[in-house]
CSV table of C-alpha atoms in Angstrom, one decimal:
chain,number,residue,atom,x,y,z
O,1,MET,CA,-7.1,-2.4,-18.8
O,2,SER,CA,-4.8,0.1,-17.5
O,3,SER,CA,-2.3,0.3,-14.8
O,4,THR,CA,-3.5,0.3,-12.3
O,5,GLY,CA,-6.9,-1.6,-13.2
O,6,TYR,CA,-7.8,-4.7,-12.5
O,7,ALA,CA,-6.8,-8.4,-13.6
O,8,ALA,CA,-9.3,-11.3,-13.7
O,9,ASP,CA,-7.4,-14.3,-12.8
O,10,ASP,CA,-4.3,-12.2,-10.6
O,11,VAL,CA,-6.0,-14.0,-7.6
O,12,LEU,CA,-7.5,-18.2,-7.4
O,13,PHE,CA,-9.3,-19.7,-5.1
O,14,HIS,CA,-10.9,-23.2,-4.6
O,15,ASN,CA,-12.5,-25.3,-2.3
O,16,GLU,CA,-10.3,-28.2,-2.1
O,17,ASN,CA,-11.9,-30.8,0.3
O,18,LEU,CA,-12.5,-28.4,3.6
O,19,ALA,CA,-10.2,-26.7,3.2
O,20,ARG,CA,-10.4,-22.6,0.4
O,21,VAL,CA,-7.9,-22.4,-0.9
O,22,ILE,CA,-6.3,-19.0,-2.0
O,23,SER,CA,-3.6,-19.0,-5.1
O,24,LEU,CA,-1.8,-16.0,-5.4
O,25,ASN,CA,-1.5,-16.3,-9.7
O,26,ARG,CA,0.4,-12.7,-11.0
O,27,LEU,CA,3.8,-14.7,-12.1
O,28,LYS,CA,5.1,-12.2,-13.6
O,29,LYS,CA,5.8,-10.1,-10.2
O,30,LEU,CA,6.4,-12.4,-8.4
O,31,ASN,CA,2.8,-12.5,-6.7
O,32,SER,CA,3.7,-8.6,-6.1
O,33,LEU,CA,0.7,-7.5,-4.4
O,34,ASP,CA,-1.4,-4.8,-6.0
O,35,THR,CA,-5.3,-2.7,-5.0
O,36,SER,CA,-6.7,-5.7,-7.7
O,37,MET,CA,-5.5,-8.5,-5.3
O,38,VAL,CA,-6.4,-7.5,-2.4
O,39,THR,CA,-9.9,-6.2,-2.7
O,40,LYS,CA,-10.0,-10.1,-4.0
O,41,ILE,CA,-9.1,-11.4,-1.0
O,42,GLY,CA,-10.1,-9.6,1.6
O,43,PRO,CA,-14.5,-10.8,0.9
O,44,ARG,CA,-13.3,-14.0,-0.1
O,45,LEU,CA,-11.5,-14.0,4.0
O,46,SER,CA,-14.9,-12.6,5.3
O,47,GLU,CA,-16.9,-15.2,3.1
O,48,TYR,CA,-15.1,-18.4,4.3
O,49,ALA,CA,-15.0,-17.3,7.7
O,50,LYS,CA,-19.0,-17.3,7.6
O,51,SER,CA,-19.4,-20.0,5.7
O,52,GLU,CA,-20.2,-23.1,7.2
O,53,ALA,CA,-18.6,-25.9,5.2
O,54,ALA,CA,-15.3,-23.6,5.5
O,55,SER,CA,-12.8,-26.1,7.6
O,56,MET,CA,-9.6,-23.7,7.2
O,57,VAL,CA,-7.6,-21.1,4.6
O,58,ILE,CA,-4.3,-22.2,2.9
O,59,LEU,CA,-2.6,-19.6,1.8
O,60,THR,CA,-0.3,-20.4,-1.4
O,61,SER,CA,1.1,-19.7,-4.8
O,62,LYS,CA,1.1,-20.9,-8.5
O,63,SER,CA,5.1,-19.3,-9.2
O,64,PRO,CA,7.5,-21.9,-8.3
O,65,LYS,CA,9.6,-18.8,-6.7
O,66,ALA,CA,7.6,-17.0,-5.1
O,67,LEU,CA,4.1,-17.2,-2.6
O,68,CYS,CA,5.1,-12.7,-2.5
O,69,ALA,CA,8.0,-11.0,-3.6
O,70,GLY,CA,5.9,-7.5,-1.3
O,71,GLY,CA,3.7,-5.0,-2.6
O,72,ASP,CA,3.6,-3.3,-5.5
O,73,VAL,CA,5.1,-0.7,-4.4
O,74,ALA,CA,7.0,0.8,-8.3
O,75,LEU,CA,2.7,0.8,-9.4
O,76,CYS,CA,2.5,2.9,-6.7
O,77,ALA,CA,5.5,5.2,-7.1
O,78,SER,CA,4.9,5.3,-10.2
O,79,GLU,CA,1.3,6.8,-9.9
O,80,ILE,CA,2.7,8.7,-7.0
O,81,LEU,CA,5.1,10.2,-9.8
O,82,LYS,CA,2.1,11.3,-12.2
O,83,GLY,CA,-0.1,13.3,-9.5
O,84,ASN,CA,-2.2,10.1,-8.1
O,85,PRO,CA,-0.6,9.7,-5.1
O,86,GLY,CA,-4.2,8.1,-3.5
O,87,TYR,CA,-3.4,4.9,-4.9
O,88,ALA,CA,-1.0,4.4,-2.7
O,89,SER,CA,-2.5,5.7,-0.2
O,90,ASN,CA,-6.3,3.3,-1.2
O,91,PHE,CA,-3.5,0.8,-1.5
O,92,PHE,CA,-2.2,0.5,1.9
O,93,GLN,CA,-5.5,1.2,3.0
O,94,GLU,CA,-7.0,-2.1,1.3
O,95,GLU,CA,-3.9,-3.9,2.7
O,96,TYR,CA,-4.0,-3.3,5.8
O,97,ASN,CA,-7.5,-4.5,6.9
O,98,VAL,CA,-6.3,-8.1,5.0
O,99,ASN,CA,-3.4,-7.8,7.6
O,100,TYR,CA,-5.7,-7.9,10.2
O,101,LEU,CA,-8.9,-9.5,9.3
O,102,ILE,CA,-5.9,-11.9,9.1
O,103,ALA,CA,-4.6,-11.5,12.4
O,104,THR,CA,-8.2,-12.1,13.8
O,105,TYR,CA,-9.3,-14.0,12.0
O,106,SER,CA,-11.9,-16.5,13.5
O,107,LYS,CA,-10.3,-20.4,11.3
O,108,PRO,CA,-7.2,-21.7,11.1
O,109,TYR,CA,-5.3,-19.5,8.1
O,110,ILE,CA,-2.4,-21.3,6.9
O,111,SER,CA,0.2,-19.5,5.1
O,112,LEU,CA,3.1,-21.6,3.2
O,113,MET,CA,6.0,-19.1,2.9
O,114,ASP,CA,7.7,-21.7,-0.2
O,115,GLY,CA,9.8,-19.5,-1.4
O,116,ILE,CA,10.3,-15.5,-2.2
O,117,THR,CA,8.6,-14.5,0.8
O,118,MET,CA,8.8,-10.8,1.4
O,119,GLY,CA,6.9,-7.5,2.1
O,120,GLY,CA,3.5,-6.8,1.8
O,121,GLY,CA,4.2,-11.1,1.5
O,122,VAL,CA,5.5,-11.8,5.1
O,123,GLY,CA,1.7,-9.0,5.3
O,124,LEU,CA,0.0,-12.0,4.9
O,125,SER,CA,2.8,-14.9,6.3
O,126,VAL,CA,3.1,-13.2,10.2
O,127,HIS,CA,-0.5,-12.8,11.6
O,128,ALA,CA,-1.5,-16.3,11.0
O,129,PRO,CA,-1.0,-18.9,13.9
O,130,PHE,CA,0.8,-21.0,11.2
O,131,ARG,CA,3.0,-19.4,9.1
O,132,ILE,CA,5.1,-23.3,6.7
O,133,ALA,CA,8.3,-22.2,5.6
O,134,THR,CA,10.7,-24.0,3.1
O,135,GLU,CA,14.7,-24.9,2.1
O,136,LYS,CA,13.4,-22.3,-1.3
O,137,THR,CA,12.4,-19.7,1.5
O,138,LYS,CA,14.2,-16.5,1.3
O,139,LEU,CA,12.3,-14.3,3.1
O,140,ALA,CA,12.7,-10.5,4.0
O,141,MET,CA,11.8,-7.0,4.9
O,142,PRO,CA,13.1,-4.8,2.2
O,143,GLU,CA,11.6,-1.4,3.3
O,144,MET,CA,14.2,0.1,3.8
O,145,ASP,CA,16.2,-0.5,0.8
O,146,ILE,CA,13.4,1.7,-0.7
O,147,GLY,CA,13.0,5.4,1.3
O,148,PHE,CA,10.5,3.2,3.4
O,149,PHE,CA,9.1,1.5,6.0
O,150,PRO,CA,8.9,-2.4,7.6
O,151,ASP,CA,4.5,-2.5,6.8
O,152,VAL,CA,2.1,-5.0,6.8
O,153,GLY,CA,1.2,-4.7,9.6
O,154,THR,CA,5.0,-6.0,10.7
O,155,THR,CA,5.7,-3.3,13.3
O,156,PHE,CA,3.8,-4.7,15.7
O,157,PHE,CA,4.6,-8.9,15.1
O,158,LEU,CA,8.9,-8.1,15.0
O,159,PRO,CA,8.9,-6.2,17.6
O,160,ARG,CA,7.6,-9.5,19.8
O,161,LEU,CA,10.5,-11.6,18.4
O,162,ASP,CA,13.1,-12.8,20.8
O,163,ASP,CA,16.2,-10.3,21.5
O,164,LYS,CA,15.2,-7.9,19.6
O,165,LEU,CA,16.5,-10.0,16.4
O,166,GLY,CA,12.5,-8.2,14.7
O,167,TYR,CA,14.4,-4.9,14.4
O,168,TYR,CA,17.7,-5.8,13.1
O,169,TYR,CA,15.9,-7.7,10.4
O,170,ALA,CA,13.7,-4.6,9.7
O,171,LEU,CA,15.8,-2.2,9.6
O,172,THR,CA,18.4,-3.7,7.9
O,173,GLY,CA,16.4,-5.7,5.4
O,174,GLU,CA,18.6,-9.0,6.1
O,175,VAL,CA,17.7,-11.8,4.5
O,176,LEU,CA,16.9,-15.0,5.7
O,177,SER,CA,16.6,-19.0,4.9
O,178,GLY,CA,13.8,-21.0,5.7
O,179,LEU,CA,15.5,-22.3,8.2
O,180,ASP,CA,17.0,-19.5,9.3
O,181,ALA,CA,13.1,-17.9,9.1
O,182,TYR,CA,11.9,-21.2,11.4
O,183,GLN,CA,14.2,-20.2,14.0
O,184,ALA,CA,14.0,-16.9,14.5
O,185,GLY,CA,10.2,-17.1,15.1
O,186,PHE,CA,8.8,-15.9,11.5
O,187,ALA,CA,7.3,-19.3,10.6
O,188,THR,CA,5.9,-22.0,13.3
O,189,HIS,CA,7.2,-25.4,10.8
O,190,PHE,CA,10.2,-26.2,8.7
O,191,VAL,CA,9.1,-28.5,6.2
O,192,PRO,CA,9.8,-29.1,3.1
O,193,SER,CA,8.9,-27.8,0.2
O,194,GLU,CA,7.9,-31.5,-1.8
O,195,ARG,CA,6.3,-32.2,1.1
O,196,ILE,CA,3.7,-29.4,0.5
O,197,PRO,CA,0.6,-30.6,-2.0
O,198,GLN,CA,0.5,-33.9,1.0
O,199,LEU,CA,0.3,-31.7,3.7
O,200,VAL,CA,-2.2,-29.2,1.2
O,201,LYS,CA,-4.4,-32.9,1.3
O,202,ARG,CA,-3.8,-33.8,4.4
O,203,LEU,CA,-4.7,-30.1,6.0
O,204,SER,CA,-7.7,-30.4,3.6
O,205,ASN,CA,-9.4,-33.9,5.5
O,206,LEU,CA,-9.4,-32.6,9.2
O,207,LYS,CA,-12.9,-31.9,10.2
O,208,PRO,CA,-13.3,-29.5,12.9
O,209,PRO,CA,-15.0,-30.2,16.1
O,210,VAL,CA,-17.0,-26.5,16.4
O,211,ILE,CA,-17.3,-24.3,13.9
O,212,ASN,CA,-18.3,-20.8,15.4
O,213,ASN,CA,-20.6,-19.0,12.5
O,214,THR,CA,-20.4,-15.7,14.7
O,215,PRO,CA,-17.4,-15.0,16.2
O,216,THR,CA,-18.3,-12.3,20.0
O,217,GLU,CA,-15.9,-9.9,21.5
O,218,GLY,CA,-13.6,-11.0,23.1
O,219,THR,CA,-13.9,-15.6,22.1
O,220,LEU,CA,-11.5,-14.8,18.9
O,221,LEU,CA,-10.7,-19.3,18.6
O,222,LYS,CA,-12.0,-20.1,21.9
O,223,ASP,CA,-14.3,-22.7,21.3
O,224,GLN,CA,-11.8,-23.8,18.3
O,225,LYS,CA,-8.7,-24.0,20.0
O,226,ASP,CA,-9.1,-28.2,20.1
O,227,PHE,CA,-8.7,-27.6,15.5
O,228,PHE,CA,-6.1,-25.0,16.1
O,229,ILE,CA,-4.2,-28.4,17.7
O,230,GLN,CA,-5.6,-30.9,14.8
O,231,VAL,CA,-4.1,-28.5,12.5
O,232,ASN,CA,-0.8,-27.9,14.5
O,233,MET,CA,-0.6,-31.6,14.9
O,234,ALA,CA,-1.1,-32.6,11.4
O,235,ILE,CA,1.7,-30.2,9.6
O,236,GLU,CA,4.7,-31.5,12.0
O,237,GLU,CA,3.4,-35.3,10.4
O,238,PHE,CA,4.8,-33.2,7.6
O,239,THR,CA,7.7,-31.8,9.2
O,240,GLU,CA,12.0,-33.1,9.6
O,241,ASN,CA,12.1,-35.5,12.6
O,242,LYS,CA,15.8,-33.4,13.1
O,243,LEU,CA,17.8,-30.5,11.4
O,244,PRO,CA,20.5,-30.5,8.3
O,245,ASP,CA,23.6,-31.7,10.4
O,246,ASN,CA,25.7,-28.3,8.6
O,247,TYR,CA,22.9,-26.3,10.2
O,248,LYS,CA,23.5,-23.0,12.5
O,249,PHE,CA,22.2,-20.1,13.2
O,250,HIS,CA,22.9,-17.1,11.0
O,251,LEU,CA,23.4,-14.5,14.2
O,252,THR,CA,26.3,-15.7,16.4
O,253,GLU,CA,25.1,-15.7,20.7
O,254,GLU,CA,28.0,-12.4,20.2
O,255,GLN,CA,25.6,-10.8,17.7
O,256,ILE,CA,22.6,-11.5,19.6
O,257,THR,CA,24.3,-10.3,22.6
O,258,LEU,CA,25.4,-6.5,20.3
O,259,ILE,CA,21.5,-6.0,18.0
O,260,ASN,CA,19.7,-7.0,22.2
O,261,LYS,CA,21.7,-3.9,23.5
O,262,ALA,CA,21.9,-1.5,20.7
O,263,PHE,CA,18.1,-1.8,20.0
O,264,SER,CA,16.7,-1.0,23.8
O,265,GLU,CA,18.6,2.0,23.7
O,266,PRO,CA,15.3,4.8,23.5
O,267,THR,CA,16.2,5.7,19.9
O,268,PHE,CA,17.5,4.7,16.2
O,269,ASP,CA,20.8,7.2,17.0
O,270,ASP,CA,21.9,5.8,20.1
O,271,ALA,CA,21.2,2.2,18.8
O,272,LEU,CA,24.2,3.6,16.1
O,273,GLN,CA,26.3,4.6,18.1
O,274,VAL,CA,26.6,1.2,20.2
O,275,PHE,CA,26.7,-0.8,16.6
O,276,LEU,CA,29.6,1.6,16.2
O,277,TYR,CA,31.7,1.6,19.4
O,278,SER,CA,31.0,-1.9,19.6
O,279,ASN,CA,34.9,-2.9,18.6
O,280,THR,CA,33.5,-5.8,15.8
O,281,GLU,CA,33.6,-6.4,12.7
O,282,PHE,CA,29.6,-7.8,12.9
O,283,GLY,CA,28.7,-4.1,14.5
O,284,LYS,CA,30.8,-2.1,12.3
O,285,LYS,CA,29.1,-3.3,9.7
O,286,THR,CA,25.7,-3.3,11.0
O,287,TYR,CA,26.0,0.3,11.1
O,288,ASP,CA,27.3,0.6,7.7
O,289,ARG,CA,24.7,-1.0,6.6
O,290,LEU,CA,22.3,1.2,8.5
O,291,SER,CA,23.7,4.7,7.5
O,292,ALA,CA,23.2,3.9,4.6
O,293,LYS,CA,19.4,4.0,4.8
O,294,SER,CA,17.2,6.6,4.3
O,295,PRO,CA,17.6,8.1,8.0
O,296,THR,CA,14.0,9.3,7.5
O,297,SER,CA,13.2,5.7,7.1
O,298,THR,CA,15.3,4.3,9.4
O,299,HIS,CA,14.0,6.5,12.2
O,300,ILE,CA,10.0,6.1,11.8
O,301,ALA,CA,11.1,2.2,11.6
O,302,PHE,CA,12.5,2.4,14.9
O,303,ASP,CA,9.7,4.6,16.8
O,304,LEU,CA,6.5,3.0,14.9
O,305,MET,CA,8.6,-0.5,17.1
O,306,ASN,CA,8.5,1.1,20.0
O,307,LYS,CA,5.3,2.0,19.2
O,308,GLY,CA,4.2,-1.4,18.4
O,309,ALA,CA,5.6,-3.5,20.8
O,310,LYS,CA,2.9,-1.8,23.6
O,311,ASN,CA,0.1,-0.5,21.3
O,312,LYS,CA,-2.6,-3.1,20.6
O,313,ILE,CA,-2.8,-5.0,17.2
O,314,ARG,CA,-5.3,-2.6,16.2
O,315,ALA,CA,-4.2,0.5,17.0
O,316,GLN,CA,-0.9,0.0,15.3
O,317,LEU,CA,-2.1,-0.8,12.3
O,318,GLU,CA,-3.9,2.4,12.1
O,319,LEU,CA,-0.8,3.9,13.2
O,320,GLU,CA,1.2,2.5,9.7
O,321,MET,CA,-1.7,3.6,7.7
O,322,VAL,CA,-1.7,7.2,8.6
O,323,SER,CA,2.2,6.9,8.7
O,324,ALA,CA,2.3,5.7,5.1
O,325,THR,CA,0.0,7.9,4.5
O,326,ASN,CA,1.9,10.7,4.9
O,327,MET,CA,5.0,9.7,3.8
O,328,VAL,CA,3.9,9.0,0.1
O,329,ASN,CA,1.9,12.0,0.2
O,330,HIS,CA,5.0,13.5,1.2
O,331,LYS,CA,6.3,16.5,-1.2
O,332,ILE,CA,8.0,15.3,-4.5
O,333,GLU,CA,11.7,16.7,-3.7
O,334,GLU,CA,11.4,15.1,0.0
O,335,ASN,CA,10.2,11.6,-0.5
O,336,ASP,CA,12.2,9.6,-0.2
O,337,PHE,CA,9.2,6.5,-0.9
O,338,VAL,CA,10.1,7.9,-4.5
O,339,LYS,CA,13.6,7.9,-5.0
O,340,GLY,CA,13.9,4.9,-3.3
O,341,VAL,CA,11.8,2.8,-5.8
O,342,LYS,CA,12.0,5.2,-8.8
O,343,HIS,CA,16.1,4.6,-8.0
O,344,LYS,CA,16.0,0.7,-7.5
O,345,LEU,CA,12.2,-0.4,-8.9
O,346,ILE,CA,12.0,1.5,-11.9
O,347,ASP,CA,15.0,2.9,-12.9
O,348,LYS,CA,17.2,0.4,-12.2
O,349,ILE,CA,20.6,2.2,-10.7
O,350,LYS,CA,22.7,-0.9,-9.2
O,351,GLU,CA,25.2,2.0,-8.4
O,352,PRO,CA,24.7,3.8,-6.2
O,353,PHE,CA,22.9,1.7,-5.0
O,354,PHE,CA,20.7,4.6,-2.7
O,355,PRO,CA,19.7,7.6,-4.0
O,356,GLN,CA,20.4,11.0,-2.3
O,357,TRP,CA,18.0,10.9,0.6
O,358,SER,CA,16.5,14.3,2.3
O,359,SER,CA,17.9,15.1,5.6
O,360,TYR,CA,17.0,13.5,8.8
O,361,ASP,CA,14.3,16.6,10.5
O,362,ALA,CA,13.0,14.8,13.7
O,363,GLU,CA,9.6,17.0,13.2
O,364,ARG,CA,9.2,15.7,9.9
O,365,VAL,CA,9.3,12.1,11.5
O,366,ARG,CA,6.9,12.9,14.0
O,367,LYS,CA,4.0,14.9,12.3
O,368,PHE,CA,4.7,11.2,9.8
O,369,GLN,CA,3.0,10.0,12.2
O,370,GLU,CA,0.2,12.1,13.2
O,371,PRO,CA,-3.0,12.5,11.8
O,372,SER,CA,-3.3,15.3,9.4
O,373,VAL,CA,-4.8,16.8,6.0
O,374,HIS,CA,-3.0,13.6,4.2
O,375,THR,CA,-5.4,10.9,6.5
O,376,ALA,CA,-8.1,12.6,4.8
O,377,LYS,CA,-7.8,10.8,1.3
O,378,LEU,CA,-8.4,7.8,3.7
O,379,GLU,CA,-11.8,6.1,4.2
O,380,SER,CA,-12.9,5.9,8.2
O,381,PRO,CA,-12.8,3.5,10.2
O,382,LEU,CA,-9.9,2.7,9.0
O,383,LEU,CA,-10.1,-0.7,9.6
O,384,LYS,CA,-13.3,-2.9,9.6
O,385,ARG,CA,-14.1,-4.4,12.6
O,386,PHE,CA,-14.6,-7.7,11.4
O,387,PHE,CA,-14.5,-10.1,14.6
O,388,GLY,CA,-14.4,-6.8,16.6
O,389,VAL,CA,-11.5,-8.5,18.4
O,390,ASP,CA,-8.7,-7.0,19.8
O,391,PHE,CA,-5.2,-7.8,21.4
O,392,HIS,CA,-1.5,-7.1,22.9
O,393,GLN,CA,-0.3,-10.7,21.9
O,394,TYR,CA,-0.8,-13.1,19.2
O,395,PRO,CA,-4.3,-15.9,20.8
O,396,PHE,CA,-1.1,-18.4,20.3
O,397,ASN,CA,2.3,-19.4,20.0
O,398,PHE,CA,2.6,-22.6,18.1
O,399,GLY,CA,6.8,-21.7,16.5
O,400,LEU,CA,9.4,-22.4,18.6
O,401,PRO,CA,9.4,-21.9,22.4
O,402,SER,CA,9.7,-17.7,23.8
O,403,ASN,CA,12.0,-16.6,25.6
O,404,GLN,CA,9.0,-15.3,27.8
O,405,GLU,CA,8.0,-18.9,28.6
O,406,ILE,CA,11.6,-20.4,28.5
O,407,GLU,CA,12.4,-17.6,31.2
O,408,ASN,CA,8.6,-18.7,32.9
O,409,TYR,CA,8.7,-21.8,33.4
O,410,ILE,CA,12.5,-21.8,34.7
O,411,THR,CA,11.5,-18.9,37.0
O,412,GLY,CA,8.1,-21.0,38.2
O,413,GLN,CA,5.9,-18.7,36.9
O,414,ASP,CA,4.2,-21.0,33.9
O,415,GLY,CA,2.2,-22.1,36.3
O,416,LEU,CA,3.5,-26.1,36.9
O,417,ASN,CA,4.4,-25.1,40.9
O,418,ARG,CA,7.5,-26.0,40.3
O,419,LYS,CA,9.9,-24.7,43.3
O,420,TYR,CA,13.1,-25.3,42.2
O,421,LEU,CA,15.3,-24.4,39.3
O,422,PRO,CA,15.5,-27.1,36.6
O,423,THR,CA,19.2,-27.8,35.1
O,424,PRO,CA,19.4,-26.8,31.3
O,425,LYS,CA,18.7,-31.0,30.3
O,426,GLU,CA,15.6,-29.9,31.9
O,427,VAL,CA,14.8,-27.2,31.0
O,428,VAL,CA,15.8,-28.4,27.5
O,429,ARG,CA,13.3,-31.9,28.3
O,430,HIS,CA,10.2,-29.8,28.6
O,431,PHE,CA,10.1,-27.9,26.0
O,432,ASN,CA,10.4,-31.2,24.4
O,433,THR,CA,8.2,-32.8,26.1
O,434,VAL,CA,5.5,-30.0,25.4
O,435,THR,CA,6.4,-30.0,21.8
O,436,ASN,CA,6.2,-33.5,20.8
O,437,ASN,CA,9.9,-33.1,19.9
O,438,LYS,CA,9.1,-30.9,17.9
O,439,LEU,CA,12.0,-30.0,15.3
O,440,GLY,CA,14.9,-27.7,16.6
O,441,VAL,CA,13.5,-26.8,19.9
O,442,GLU,CA,16.6,-27.9,21.6
O,443,GLU,CA,18.7,-25.8,18.8
O,444,LYS,CA,16.6,-22.6,20.6
O,445,VAL,CA,16.4,-23.3,24.4
O,446,ASN,CA,20.2,-24.1,24.3
O,447,ARG,CA,20.9,-20.3,22.9
O,448,ALA,CA,18.0,-19.1,24.7
O,449,LEU,CA,20.3,-20.8,28.0
O,450,ALA,CA,23.3,-18.8,26.2
O,451,LEU,CA,22.3,-15.5,26.1
O,452,HIS,CA,19.8,-15.9,29.2
O,453,GLY,CA,20.6,-18.6,31.3
O,454,GLU,CA,22.7,-18.1,34.5
O,455,ALA,CA,23.7,-20.6,37.2
O,456,SER,CA,22.9,-20.5,40.0
O,457,LYS,CA,24.9,-19.2,43.1
O,458,TYR,CA,23.9,-21.8,45.4
O,459,ASP,CA,25.2,-24.7,42.1
O,460,ASN,CA,26.3,-24.3,39.4
O,461,LYS,CA,24.6,-27.1,38.3
O,462,TYR,CA,20.9,-25.4,37.8
O,463,VAL,CA,20.5,-22.8,35.9
O,464,SER,CA,18.5,-19.3,36.6
O,465,TRP,CA,17.2,-16.9,34.0
O,466,LYS,CA,19.3,-13.3,33.1
O,467,ALA,CA,17.5,-10.8,31.2
């Protein structure tokens, strides 16, 4: 079998009662995705969506260490160095089609992020309505270390995290624990690893009240909303009652404020200056971290996330696909993706950690994001229609309450017709009630209030919202 050949057992599929389970099984590579794997997953997802016998899809792993360590970028770079950039282009197109299918899937899709979940593994997870972290989770988008950008649709997902944290995680490559991934919004639930087998059994026995085999445009999930809620309630049965006594979110309120301020700037260079002149150790450290990355990668990542904050999911995945294809097809001597992957993953050079990146060229970054001769290597259409669904916001939030939800409650824009400002305790109590005392709600709400809550000028007892 050639280096780009297909392995028969790199992804396994089986029925678990009414659930359909997809198990990643490329163990020696920590389930790093290649074309063989993604071309198996996509057709099975489409098949399960049409099957009356399939209630949901559960993504898991046969590895005790990882769900998925990312895309097999070493293989992509090796093929480019052999004069075959078309392999990488084809891989990205196949992978992004799977990401889009997951984002718009017509049945519950549950990702068990029990172990290393990075890059392509994040892409298989974060677009799903149910994303389960455990104490073994190590989550990151490390693409900036290899001269690339956070892809697989994360330039749509990451800008929707609160307080610009998605920009920070994307550009620094910060590795998150399971609890931090949960509090930050990557995961919707936190379940102890030892409970995962029982959770799968519980979920597999749930019977949906309605299965819509032929979802039409604009009707995604609507006729199955009750079943999605039922799935959420079943997962909550396996979560902890409270956070560990010693748990503290890895970023302080002051650090989050600085991150929000920096990445609200119009350009990446402006953001860098905010960190540099913050007169804080964290700001200087972040400046140094970002300055060490490929300038091409940091600028294109920042641009793509700004566009992703406004685009619909389909348009953003297509923009990523064009950008990725243009980057990997760029001439070798200026190809930071090939430089980065060769340095870190092929030659495995530890010091210096980064290669000699290409100098920043604003015109090059702009052209990478535009359809060009390189995109001719991609098949048309870039993304299949699947269910014909598109959106600006994910249909459900089964995770912790977002800043927007908290703001809407405080300002009376949540449809409850409340005419008065609440106290901080009332805000916490409200979200504990609507989430049925979900793990970590109090911590998340209090952090949001510390960052955005403001004592009413009429009575310090009540809280208003500031941007």
